[in-house]
Amino acid sequence: MERASPFPAAEYETRLDRTRERMREAGLSALFVTDPANMNYLTGYEGWSFYVHQGVLVTLDADPVWIGREMDAKAAEVTTWLPDEHVRSYSDDHVHSPYDLHPADYTAEVLREFGVDDATVGVEMDAYYYTARTHRRLEENLPEATLEDATLLVNWVRLKKSERELEQMERAARIAEHAMRAGIETIEAGVRESTAAAAIYEALVEGVEAYGGDYPAIAPLMPSGDFTGTPHLSWSDREFEAGDPVIIELAGCKHRYHCPMARTVNVGEPPAEMDETAEVVVEGLEAALDAVEPGVTAEAVEAAWREVIAEHGIEKESRIGYACGLGYPPDWGEHTASLRPGDTTVLEEDMTFHLIPGIWYDEFGVEISETFRVTADGAETFADFPRELF
């Protein structure tokens, strides 16, 4: 059966080589990956199956092994580059079984089969879909193994993107532009928030003329009115009113690669204070982008923003950006480098970040963001969309 992957096998081989190098540095003989983004990164696996237990076993000297639910095995066969004998599945009576059966029991059998049941095995202890019971059952079933926390090992490998990955983020940017236009054009007094959200979702999935879009890892965020100082709200069925500020944060997505973008809208003429705040946000955002180049630290980029807002008497404690790219619900961030004080990650070419310097007050908030890649010449933004208060 034809494989449904946007990347050739050679791309995955390179990713595996880099992952195994980090495994050796960490003293690991095996790695059990449960973060869906990391599973996809190493094998190409795609499917809405992360609500049940699944994972990928990586060893130092054999092809990875996909382990998951029996009804999802076919998805592994058609979306990954793995040989069929490296697709292993547990029976359906393991699914949501109270206590007598657990998918980790079957996972332990696979680890024994591949000779790493007495080895040092990395597990993603802080990944969303690796549960406390999974860890306990693995410990019970593998008494001679040493389970080490390797939560972000693959995430750090993902930080630098290949040309093929960057191509997917470029496509996601075109979708993000399309969806942002749809949202802005729909918002007006008397229109329900849910109607604007529907227009955004339609554009995200419809995509552009050349290709369609995928579902993003985060639903479009759209706080409005008195709630724009609360950045992570979605939408309701209330109608927009004249004078409402509205924040739209969304991401185009193609083959699970994201290009996030945020813009701010006001229904009618915005108050002077909001106009002034938007100007500060844009000035600070552009200063941060100008600070980007290979060799500078993540905190140095944030410092450029902080210097600008300080001139206007504004302080902001939260980070202004983070590494992003490949993602599954509930997040498109990579959980590695952040643009904030104290993060000494040195920027390198082909790292990608979402720069989102928002300023929020009790009465309103303003977000204007850009996703960028680090190039030899500095920051190169993916999207082409006006940086202004709409």
mmCIF file of C-alpha atoms in Angstrom:
data_model
loop_
_atom_site.group_PDB
_atom_site.id
_atom_site.type_symbol
_atom_site.label_atom_id
_atom_site.label_comp_id
_atom_site.label_asym_id
_atom_site.label_seq_id
_atom_site.Cartn_x
_atom_site.Cartn_y
_atom_site.Cartn_z
ATOM 1 C CA MET A 1 0.000 0.000 0.000
ATOM 2 C CA GLU A 2 1.270 3.475 -0.853
ATOM 3 C CA ARG A 3 2.715 5.405 2.091
ATOM 4 C CA ALA A 4 0.969 8.691 2.872
ATOM 5 C CA SER A 5 3.968 10.729 4.071
ATOM 6 C CA PRO A 6 5.183 14.119 2.841
ATOM 7 C CA PHE A 7 8.807 13.188 3.592
ATOM 8 C CA PRO A 8 11.108 10.570 2.029
ATOM 9 C CA ALA A 9 12.660 7.794 4.095
ATOM 10 C CA ALA A 10 16.044 9.565 3.992
ATOM 11 C CA GLU A 11 14.561 12.451 5.976
ATOM 12 C CA TYR A 12 13.538 10.079 8.763
ATOM 13 C CA GLU A 13 16.930 8.384 8.719
ATOM 14 C CA THR A 14 18.594 11.733 9.393
ATOM 15 C CA ARG A 15 16.182 12.447 12.239
ATOM 16 C CA LEU A 16 16.856 9.022 13.748
ATOM 17 C CA ASP A 17 20.617 9.472 13.495
ATOM 18 C CA ARG A 18 20.403 12.776 15.377
ATOM 19 C CA THR A 19 18.096 11.235 17.983
ATOM 20 C CA ARG A 20 20.356 8.252 18.539
ATOM 21 C CA GLU A 21 23.327 10.564 18.969
ATOM 22 C CA ARG A 22 21.488 12.280 21.827
ATOM 23 C CA MET A 23 20.467 8.903 23.251
ATOM 24 C CA ARG A 24 24.107 7.825 23.407
ATOM 25 C CA GLU A 25 25.060 11.097 25.059
ATOM 26 C CA ALA A 26 22.355 10.454 27.668
ATOM 27 C CA GLY A 27 23.439 6.837 28.231
ATOM 28 C CA LEU A 28 20.198 5.371 26.876
ATOM 29 C CA SER A 29 19.937 2.006 25.150
ATOM 30 C CA ALA A 30 16.317 2.626 24.163
ATOM 31 C CA LEU A 31 13.757 5.411 24.074
ATOM 32 C CA PHE A 32 9.986 5.035 24.385
ATOM 33 C CA VAL A 33 8.362 8.071 22.729
ATOM 34 C CA THR A 34 4.709 8.892 23.481
ATOM 35 C CA ASP A 35 4.437 12.562 22.462
ATOM 36 C CA PRO A 36 2.410 12.378 19.201
ATOM 37 C CA ALA A 37 4.599 15.067 17.600
ATOM 38 C CA ASN A 38 7.734 13.070 18.382
ATOM 39 C CA MET A 39 6.124 9.882 17.097
ATOM 40 C CA ASN A 40 5.306 11.691 13.862
ATOM 41 C CA TYR A 41 8.769 13.240 13.639
ATOM 42 C CA LEU A 42 10.553 9.888 13.850
ATOM 43 C CA THR A 43 8.173 7.670 11.878
ATOM 44 C CA GLY A 44 5.577 9.801 10.067
ATOM 45 C CA TYR A 45 2.744 8.289 12.107
ATOM 46 C CA GLU A 46 -0.478 10.261 11.759
ATOM 47 C CA GLY A 47 -3.909 9.581 13.194
ATOM 48 C CA TRP A 48 -6.328 10.897 15.792
ATOM 49 C CA SER A 49 -5.460 8.064 18.147
ATOM 50 C CA PHE A 50 -3.544 9.862 20.876
ATOM 51 C CA TYR A 51 -6.513 9.557 23.231
ATOM 52 C CA VAL A 52 -5.465 5.935 23.776
ATOM 53 C CA HIS A 53 -2.032 4.683 24.770
ATOM 54 C CA GLN A 54 0.521 4.473 21.965
ATOM 55 C CA GLY A 55 4.208 5.045 21.440
ATOM 56 C CA VAL A 56 7.319 4.410 19.385
ATOM 57 C CA LEU A 57 10.230 2.338 20.657
ATOM 58 C CA VAL A 58 13.619 3.550 19.420
ATOM 59 C CA THR A 59 16.715 1.404 19.916
ATOM 60 C CA LEU A 60 20.288 2.037 18.834
ATOM 61 C CA ASP A 61 20.549 -0.719 16.241
ATOM 62 C CA ALA A 62 17.125 -1.518 14.747
ATOM 63 C CA ASP A 63 14.236 0.201 13.021
ATOM 64 C CA PRO A 64 11.807 1.867 15.441
ATOM 65 C CA VAL A 65 8.693 -0.014 16.497
ATOM 66 C CA TRP A 66 5.225 1.544 16.556
ATOM 67 C CA ILE A 67 3.082 0.254 19.448
ATOM 68 C CA GLY A 68 -0.599 1.078 19.627
ATOM 69 C CA ARG A 69 -4.208 0.004 19.474
ATOM 70 C CA GLU A 70 -5.088 -2.818 17.082
ATOM 71 C CA MET A 71 -7.565 -0.733 15.056
ATOM 72 C CA ASP A 72 -4.898 1.949 14.546
ATOM 73 C CA ALA A 73 -2.236 -0.436 13.225
ATOM 74 C CA LYS A 74 -3.381 0.089 9.635
ATOM 75 C CA ALA A 75 -2.812 3.835 10.049
ATOM 76 C CA ALA A 76 0.753 3.043 11.117
ATOM 77 C CA GLU A 77 1.221 0.839 8.076
ATOM 78 C CA VAL A 78 0.059 3.540 5.638
ATOM 79 C CA THR A 79 1.550 6.678 7.230
ATOM 80 C CA THR A 80 4.959 5.502 8.465
ATOM 81 C CA TRP A 81 8.070 4.272 6.699
ATOM 82 C CA LEU A 82 8.372 1.333 9.111
ATOM 83 C CA PRO A 83 8.354 -2.286 7.871
ATOM 84 C CA ASP A 84 5.042 -3.960 8.685
ATOM 85 C CA GLU A 85 6.685 -6.319 11.184
ATOM 86 C CA HIS A 86 7.641 -3.249 13.231
ATOM 87 C CA VAL A 87 4.001 -2.258 13.661
ATOM 88 C CA ARG A 88 2.783 -3.917 16.865
ATOM 89 C CA SER A 89 -0.669 -3.636 18.377
ATOM 90 C CA TYR A 90 -2.463 -4.612 21.548
ATOM 91 C CA SER A 91 -5.978 -6.072 21.565
ATOM 92 C CA ASP A 92 -8.988 -3.840 22.113
ATOM 93 C CA ASP A 93 -9.701 -5.225 25.586
ATOM 94 C CA HIS A 94 -6.701 -3.176 26.750
ATOM 95 C CA VAL A 95 -8.544 0.041 25.886
ATOM 96 C CA HIS A 96 -10.069 1.813 28.888
ATOM 97 C CA SER A 97 -9.834 -1.385 30.902
ATOM 98 C CA PRO A 98 -10.101 -0.346 34.557
ATOM 99 C CA TYR A 99 -7.116 -2.150 36.092
ATOM 100 C CA ASP A 100 -6.680 -5.737 34.953
ATOM 101 C CA LEU A 101 -5.204 -4.927 31.527
ATOM 102 C CA HIS A 102 -3.111 -1.956 30.463
ATOM 103 C CA PRO A 103 -1.343 -1.154 27.158
ATOM 104 C CA ALA A 104 1.916 -0.746 29.110
ATOM 105 C CA ASP A 105 1.798 -4.493 29.804
ATOM 106 C CA TYR A 106 1.937 -5.161 26.076
ATOM 107 C CA THR A 107 4.593 -2.482 25.620
ATOM 108 C CA ALA A 108 6.766 -4.294 28.145
ATOM 109 C CA GLU A 109 6.440 -7.492 26.079
ATOM 110 C CA VAL A 110 7.738 -5.642 23.010
ATOM 111 C CA LEU A 111 10.683 -4.255 24.969
ATOM 112 C CA ARG A 112 11.524 -7.790 26.093
ATOM 113 C CA GLU A 113 11.329 -9.033 22.514
ATOM 114 C CA PHE A 114 13.822 -6.387 21.388
ATOM 115 C CA GLY A 115 16.211 -7.142 24.237
ATOM 116 C CA VAL A 116 15.993 -3.892 26.174
ATOM 117 C CA ASP A 117 13.979 -5.138 29.155
ATOM 118 C CA ASP A 118 17.115 -4.913 31.329
ATOM 119 C CA ALA A 119 18.534 -1.745 29.745
ATOM 120 C CA THR A 120 18.397 1.975 30.472
ATOM 121 C CA VAL A 121 15.242 3.180 28.730
ATOM 122 C CA GLY A 122 14.270 6.814 28.277
ATOM 123 C CA VAL A 123 10.613 7.718 28.754
ATOM 124 C CA GLU A 124 8.811 11.032 28.302
ATOM 125 C CA MET A 125 7.619 11.474 31.875
ATOM 126 C CA ASP A 126 6.253 15.002 31.330
ATOM 127 C CA ALA A 127 4.598 14.355 27.972
ATOM 128 C CA TYR A 128 0.841 14.924 27.904
ATOM 129 C CA TYR A 129 -0.054 11.352 26.992
ATOM 130 C CA TYR A 130 2.363 9.435 29.224
ATOM 131 C CA THR A 131 0.365 8.699 32.349
ATOM 132 C CA ALA A 132 1.390 7.886 35.903
ATOM 133 C CA ARG A 133 -0.234 4.457 35.571
ATOM 134 C CA THR A 134 1.714 3.781 32.376
ATOM 135 C CA HIS A 135 4.961 4.485 34.193
ATOM 136 C CA ARG A 136 4.020 2.332 37.172
ATOM 137 C CA ARG A 137 2.992 -0.607 34.992
ATOM 138 C CA LEU A 138 6.236 -0.409 33.011
ATOM 139 C CA GLU A 139 8.214 -0.459 36.255
ATOM 140 C CA GLU A 140 6.231 -3.474 37.476
ATOM 141 C CA ASN A 141 6.646 -5.359 34.200
ATOM 142 C CA LEU A 142 10.312 -4.466 33.661
ATOM 143 C CA PRO A 143 11.935 -4.843 37.095
ATOM 144 C CA GLU A 144 15.449 -5.085 35.645
ATOM 145 C CA ALA A 145 15.135 -2.010 33.430
ATOM 146 C CA THR A 146 16.118 1.508 34.451
ATOM 147 C CA LEU A 147 13.551 4.062 33.319
ATOM 148 C CA GLU A 148 15.106 7.501 32.880
ATOM 149 C CA ASP A 149 13.281 10.760 32.187
ATOM 150 C CA ALA A 150 13.973 11.783 28.581
ATOM 151 C CA THR A 151 10.982 14.079 28.122
ATOM 152 C CA LEU A 152 12.499 16.643 25.758
ATOM 153 C CA LEU A 153 15.211 14.595 24.074
ATOM 154 C CA VAL A 154 13.454 14.420 20.692
ATOM 155 C CA ASN A 155 11.995 17.924 21.096
ATOM 156 C CA TRP A 156 15.488 19.433 21.118
ATOM 157 C CA VAL A 157 16.365 17.461 17.977
ATOM 158 C CA ARG A 158 13.301 19.031 16.334
ATOM 159 C CA LEU A 159 14.470 22.580 17.087
ATOM 160 C CA LYS A 160 16.383 22.920 13.792
ATOM 161 C CA LYS A 161 14.203 22.356 10.741
ATOM 162 C CA SER A 162 15.095 20.758 7.433
ATOM 163 C CA GLU A 163 14.272 22.442 4.137
ATOM 164 C CA ARG A 164 11.302 20.102 3.710
ATOM 165 C CA GLU A 165 9.957 21.035 7.131
ATOM 166 C CA LEU A 166 10.364 24.724 6.353
ATOM 167 C CA GLU A 167 8.398 24.189 3.142
ATOM 168 C CA GLN A 168 5.466 22.857 5.186
ATOM 169 C CA MET A 169 5.638 25.886 7.499
ATOM 170 C CA GLU A 170 5.601 28.164 4.447
ATOM 171 C CA ARG A 171 2.431 26.431 3.292
ATOM 172 C CA ALA A 172 0.953 26.789 6.766
ATOM 173 C CA ALA A 173 1.694 30.522 6.590
ATOM 174 C CA ARG A 174 -0.412 30.922 3.451
ATOM 175 C CA ILE A 175 -3.283 29.161 5.230
ATOM 176 C CA ALA A 176 -2.832 31.365 8.306
ATOM 177 C CA GLU A 177 -3.068 34.500 6.158
ATOM 178 C CA HIS A 178 -6.242 33.199 4.538
ATOM 179 C CA ALA A 179 -7.844 32.379 7.891
ATOM 180 C CA MET A 180 -6.872 35.674 9.502
ATOM 181 C CA ARG A 181 -8.463 37.616 6.626
ATOM 182 C CA ALA A 182 -11.618 35.534 6.994
ATOM 183 C CA GLY A 183 -11.830 36.265 10.695
ATOM 184 C CA ILE A 184 -11.203 39.999 10.387
ATOM 185 C CA GLU A 185 -13.676 40.374 7.534
ATOM 186 C CA THR A 186 -16.418 38.582 9.493
ATOM 187 C CA ILE A 187 -16.138 40.541 12.735
ATOM 188 C CA GLU A 188 -18.615 43.406 13.062
ATOM 189 C CA ALA A 189 -21.284 44.592 15.459
ATOM 190 C CA GLY A 190 -24.231 42.186 15.634
ATOM 191 C CA VAL A 191 -22.253 39.148 14.425
ATOM 192 C CA ARG A 192 -21.851 36.283 16.864
ATOM 193 C CA GLU A 193 -18.369 35.308 18.018
ATOM 194 C CA SER A 194 -19.132 31.749 16.942
ATOM 195 C CA THR A 195 -19.843 32.961 13.397
ATOM 196 C CA ALA A 196 -16.377 34.527 13.185
ATOM 197 C CA ALA A 197 -14.853 31.345 14.626
ATOM 198 C CA ALA A 198 -16.682 29.311 11.972
ATOM 199 C CA ALA A 199 -15.281 31.526 9.202
ATOM 200 C CA ILE A 200 -11.776 31.044 10.596
ATOM 201 C CA TYR A 201 -12.176 27.272 10.882
ATOM 202 C CA GLU A 202 -13.550 27.004 7.346
ATOM 203 C CA ALA A 203 -10.533 28.879 5.991
ATOM 204 C CA LEU A 204 -8.081 26.799 8.041
ATOM 205 C CA VAL A 205 -9.482 23.539 6.713
ATOM 206 C CA GLU A 206 -10.260 24.754 3.199
ATOM 207 C CA GLY A 207 -6.716 26.048 2.799
ATOM 208 C CA VAL A 208 -5.679 27.918 -0.322
ATOM 209 C CA GLU A 209 -6.051 27.179 -4.023
ATOM 210 C CA ALA A 210 -2.954 24.986 -4.221
ATOM 211 C CA TYR A 211 -3.588 22.835 -1.136
ATOM 212 C CA GLY A 212 -5.903 22.271 1.799
ATOM 213 C CA GLY A 213 -5.233 22.707 5.486
ATOM 214 C CA ASP A 214 -5.128 20.447 8.530
ATOM 215 C CA TYR A 215 -6.684 20.904 11.960
ATOM 216 C CA PRO A 216 -4.424 23.035 14.191
ATOM 217 C CA ALA A 217 -3.106 21.821 17.533
ATOM 218 C CA ILE A 218 -4.893 24.688 19.315
ATOM 219 C CA ALA A 219 -8.386 25.952 18.526
ATOM 220 C CA PRO A 220 -8.511 29.562 17.350
ATOM 221 C CA LEU A 221 -8.360 31.828 20.394
ATOM 222 C CA MET A 222 -10.664 34.821 20.204
ATOM 223 C CA PRO A 223 -11.270 36.735 23.457
ATOM 224 C CA SER A 224 -13.320 39.874 22.924
ATOM 225 C CA GLY A 225 -14.860 42.815 24.743
ATOM 226 C CA ASP A 226 -14.056 42.848 28.446
ATOM 227 C CA PHE A 227 -12.173 39.562 28.097
ATOM 228 C CA THR A 228 -9.295 40.539 25.781
ATOM 229 C CA GLY A 229 -7.069 40.826 28.851
ATOM 230 C CA THR A 230 -7.536 37.046 29.155
ATOM 231 C CA PRO A 231 -5.551 35.733 26.181
ATOM 232 C CA HIS A 232 -6.480 32.035 26.162
ATOM 233 C CA LEU A 233 -10.266 32.208 25.818
ATOM 234 C CA SER A 234 -11.895 30.833 22.667
ATOM 235 C CA TRP A 235 -15.367 32.141 21.680
ATOM 236 C CA SER A 236 -18.967 32.223 22.817
ATOM 237 C CA ASP A 237 -22.297 32.884 21.127
ATOM 238 C CA ARG A 238 -22.444 36.519 22.243
ATOM 239 C CA GLU A 239 -22.688 39.160 19.534
ATOM 240 C CA PHE A 240 -19.885 41.644 18.963
ATOM 241 C CA GLU A 241 -20.747 45.152 20.067
ATOM 242 C CA ALA A 242 -19.513 48.522 18.850
ATOM 243 C CA GLY A 243 -16.287 49.354 20.650
ATOM 244 C CA ASP A 244 -15.311 45.727 21.350
ATOM 245 C CA PRO A 245 -11.627 44.890 21.107
ATOM 246 C CA VAL A 246 -11.050 41.381 19.696
ATOM 247 C CA ILE A 247 -7.866 39.303 19.677
ATOM 248 C CA ILE A 248 -7.466 36.553 17.092
ATOM 249 C CA GLU A 249 -4.735 33.969 17.585
ATOM 250 C CA LEU A 250 -4.672 31.074 15.142
ATOM 251 C CA ALA A 251 -2.307 28.870 13.183
ATOM 252 C CA GLY A 252 -2.317 27.530 9.688
ATOM 253 C CA CYS A 253 -1.338 23.869 9.670
ATOM 254 C CA LYS A 254 -0.013 21.618 6.916
ATOM 255 C CA HIS A 255 1.136 18.043 7.550
ATOM 256 C CA ARG A 256 1.106 18.928 11.284
ATOM 257 C CA TYR A 257 3.506 21.884 10.773
ATOM 258 C CA HIS A 258 2.150 25.167 12.122
ATOM 259 C CA CYS A 259 2.520 28.850 11.441
ATOM 260 C CA PRO A 260 0.856 30.725 14.315
ATOM 261 C CA MET A 261 -0.239 34.349 13.966
ATOM 262 C CA ALA A 262 -2.068 36.841 16.181
ATOM 263 C CA ARG A 263 -3.725 40.125 15.269
ATOM 264 C CA THR A 264 -6.044 42.514 17.131
ATOM 265 C CA VAL A 265 -9.285 44.050 15.885
ATOM 266 C CA ASN A 266 -11.517 46.780 17.249
ATOM 267 C CA VAL A 267 -15.195 46.946 16.319
ATOM 268 C CA GLY A 268 -15.401 50.581 15.287
ATOM 269 C CA GLU A 269 -12.960 53.361 16.060
ATOM 270 C CA PRO A 270 -10.469 52.218 18.719
ATOM 271 C CA PRO A 271 -9.742 54.388 21.753
ATOM 272 C CA ALA A 272 -6.497 56.364 21.672
ATOM 273 C CA GLU A 273 -4.934 54.201 24.390
ATOM 274 C CA MET A 274 -5.479 51.066 22.329
ATOM 275 C CA ASP A 275 -3.962 52.687 19.243
ATOM 276 C CA GLU A 276 -0.926 53.729 21.269
ATOM 277 C CA THR A 277 -0.545 50.252 22.779
ATOM 278 C CA ALA A 278 -0.658 48.656 19.330
ATOM 279 C CA GLU A 279 2.096 51.001 18.161
ATOM 280 C CA VAL A 280 4.247 49.970 21.131
ATOM 281 C CA VAL A 281 3.638 46.274 20.445
ATOM 282 C CA VAL A 282 4.647 46.649 16.795
ATOM 283 C CA GLU A 283 7.725 48.702 17.683
ATOM 284 C CA GLY A 284 8.812 46.119 20.236
ATOM 285 C CA LEU A 285 8.064 43.187 17.946
ATOM 286 C CA GLU A 286 10.163 44.691 15.162
ATOM 287 C CA ALA A 287 13.007 45.431 17.569
ATOM 288 C CA ALA A 288 12.967 41.786 18.675
ATOM 289 C CA LEU A 289 12.989 40.582 15.066
ATOM 290 C CA ASP A 290 15.922 42.900 14.317
ATOM 291 C CA ALA A 291 17.842 41.314 17.218
ATOM 292 C CA VAL A 292 17.585 37.820 15.749
ATOM 293 C CA GLU A 293 20.696 36.327 14.188
ATOM 294 C CA PRO A 294 22.713 33.136 14.581
ATOM 295 C CA GLY A 295 24.833 33.242 17.720
ATOM 296 C CA VAL A 296 22.591 35.454 19.861
ATOM 297 C CA THR A 297 20.686 33.992 22.779
ATOM 298 C CA ALA A 298 16.957 33.656 23.185
ATOM 299 C CA GLU A 299 17.064 36.052 26.140
ATOM 300 C CA ALA A 300 18.862 38.674 24.033
ATOM 301 C CA VAL A 301 15.910 38.728 21.622
ATOM 302 C CA GLU A 302 13.522 39.276 24.523
ATOM 303 C CA ALA A 303 15.774 42.018 25.905
ATOM 304 C CA ALA A 304 15.330 44.036 22.705
ATOM 305 C CA TRP A 305 11.561 43.951 23.230
ATOM 306 C CA ARG A 306 11.885 44.753 26.928
ATOM 307 C CA GLU A 307 14.042 47.787 26.184
ATOM 308 C CA VAL A 308 11.405 49.233 23.856
ATOM 309 C CA ILE A 309 8.444 48.789 26.193
ATOM 310 C CA ALA A 310 10.462 50.150 29.134
ATOM 311 C CA GLU A 311 10.825 53.420 27.227
ATOM 312 C CA HIS A 312 7.017 53.595 27.310
ATOM 313 C CA GLY A 313 6.793 52.736 31.006
ATOM 314 C CA ILE A 314 5.494 49.205 30.410
ATOM 315 C CA GLU A 315 6.623 46.006 32.120
ATOM 316 C CA LYS A 316 5.777 42.477 30.992
ATOM 317 C CA GLU A 317 6.858 39.392 32.916
ATOM 318 C CA SER A 318 5.734 36.532 30.671
ATOM 319 C CA ARG A 319 7.795 35.190 27.775
ATOM 320 C CA ILE A 320 7.329 36.726 24.333
ATOM 321 C CA GLY A 321 7.886 33.639 22.210
ATOM 322 C CA TYR A 322 8.764 29.986 21.933
ATOM 323 C CA ALA A 323 10.011 27.385 19.490
ATOM 324 C CA CYS A 324 7.230 26.009 17.307
ATOM 325 C CA GLY A 325 6.578 23.839 14.298
ATOM 326 C CA LEU A 326 5.327 20.255 14.357
ATOM 327 C CA GLY A 327 2.482 19.758 16.804
ATOM 328 C CA TYR A 328 -0.607 17.897 17.957
ATOM 329 C CA PRO A 329 -3.296 18.929 20.446
ATOM 330 C CA PRO A 330 -3.058 20.516 22.886
ATOM 331 C CA ASP A 331 -0.089 22.625 21.726
ATOM 332 C CA TRP A 332 1.889 23.725 18.665
ATOM 333 C CA GLY A 333 4.860 24.800 20.813
ATOM 334 C CA GLU A 334 7.915 22.544 21.021
ATOM 335 C CA HIS A 335 8.486 23.026 24.802
ATOM 336 C CA THR A 336 12.186 23.806 24.370
ATOM 337 C CA ALA A 337 13.595 27.310 23.824
ATOM 338 C CA SER A 338 11.624 30.360 24.977
ATOM 339 C CA LEU A 339 12.228 34.035 24.305
ATOM 340 C CA ARG A 340 12.506 35.203 27.908
ATOM 341 C CA PRO A 341 15.080 36.277 30.495
ATOM 342 C CA GLY A 342 17.311 33.431 31.613
ATOM 343 C CA ASP A 343 16.991 31.330 28.460
ATOM 344 C CA THR A 344 20.535 31.114 27.107
ATOM 345 C CA THR A 345 19.697 28.926 24.111
ATOM 346 C CA VAL A 346 21.929 30.078 21.262
ATOM 347 C CA LEU A 347 19.989 30.684 18.059
ATOM 348 C CA GLU A 348 21.083 28.748 14.983
ATOM 349 C CA GLU A 349 20.005 28.845 11.369
ATOM 350 C CA ASP A 350 16.703 27.098 10.640
ATOM 351 C CA MET A 351 15.340 27.284 14.159
ATOM 352 C CA THR A 352 11.735 28.514 14.120
ATOM 353 C CA PHE A 353 9.856 30.565 16.730
ATOM 354 C CA HIS A 354 6.482 32.151 17.344
ATOM 355 C CA LEU A 355 7.181 35.707 18.538
ATOM 356 C CA ILE A 356 4.030 36.869 20.324
ATOM 357 C CA PRO A 357 4.592 40.017 22.394
ATOM 358 C CA GLY A 358 1.184 40.825 23.816
ATOM 359 C CA ILE A 359 0.255 43.559 26.262
ATOM 360 C CA TRP A 360 -2.883 43.011 28.330
ATOM 361 C CA TYR A 361 -4.746 45.396 30.606
ATOM 362 C CA ASP A 362 -7.984 44.931 32.528
ATOM 363 C CA GLU A 363 -9.922 46.820 29.844
ATOM 364 C CA PHE A 364 -8.276 45.453 26.690
ATOM 365 C CA GLY A 365 -5.326 43.571 25.278
ATOM 366 C CA VAL A 366 -3.261 43.809 22.099
ATOM 367 C CA GLU A 367 -1.510 40.889 20.401
ATOM 368 C CA ILE A 368 0.393 41.148 17.123
ATOM 369 C CA SER A 369 2.672 38.216 16.414
ATOM 370 C CA GLU A 370 4.940 36.662 13.796
ATOM 371 C CA THR A 371 6.384 33.215 13.246
ATOM 372 C CA PHE A 372 9.954 33.394 11.982
ATOM 373 C CA ARG A 373 12.913 31.271 10.999
ATOM 374 C CA VAL A 374 16.493 32.114 11.874
ATOM 375 C CA THR A 375 18.597 32.665 8.759
ATOM 376 C CA ALA A 376 22.203 33.712 8.208
ATOM 377 C CA ASP A 377 20.911 37.249 7.664
ATOM 378 C CA GLY A 378 18.549 37.387 10.640
ATOM 379 C CA ALA A 379 14.845 36.717 11.146
ATOM 380 C CA GLU A 380 12.702 35.791 8.155
ATOM 381 C CA THR A 381 8.973 35.825 8.875
ATOM 382 C CA PHE A 382 6.786 33.185 7.281
ATOM 383 C CA ALA A 383 3.579 35.180 6.892
ATOM 384 C CA ASP A 384 2.999 38.406 4.989
ATOM 385 C CA PHE A 385 0.222 40.216 6.821
ATOM 386 C CA PRO A 386 -0.058 43.859 7.963
ATOM 387 C CA ARG A 387 1.198 44.546 11.479
ATOM 388 C CA GLU A 388 -1.458 46.904 12.653
ATOM 389 C CA LEU A 389 -4.594 47.303 14.752
ATOM 390 C CA PHE A 390 -7.533 46.454 12.476
#
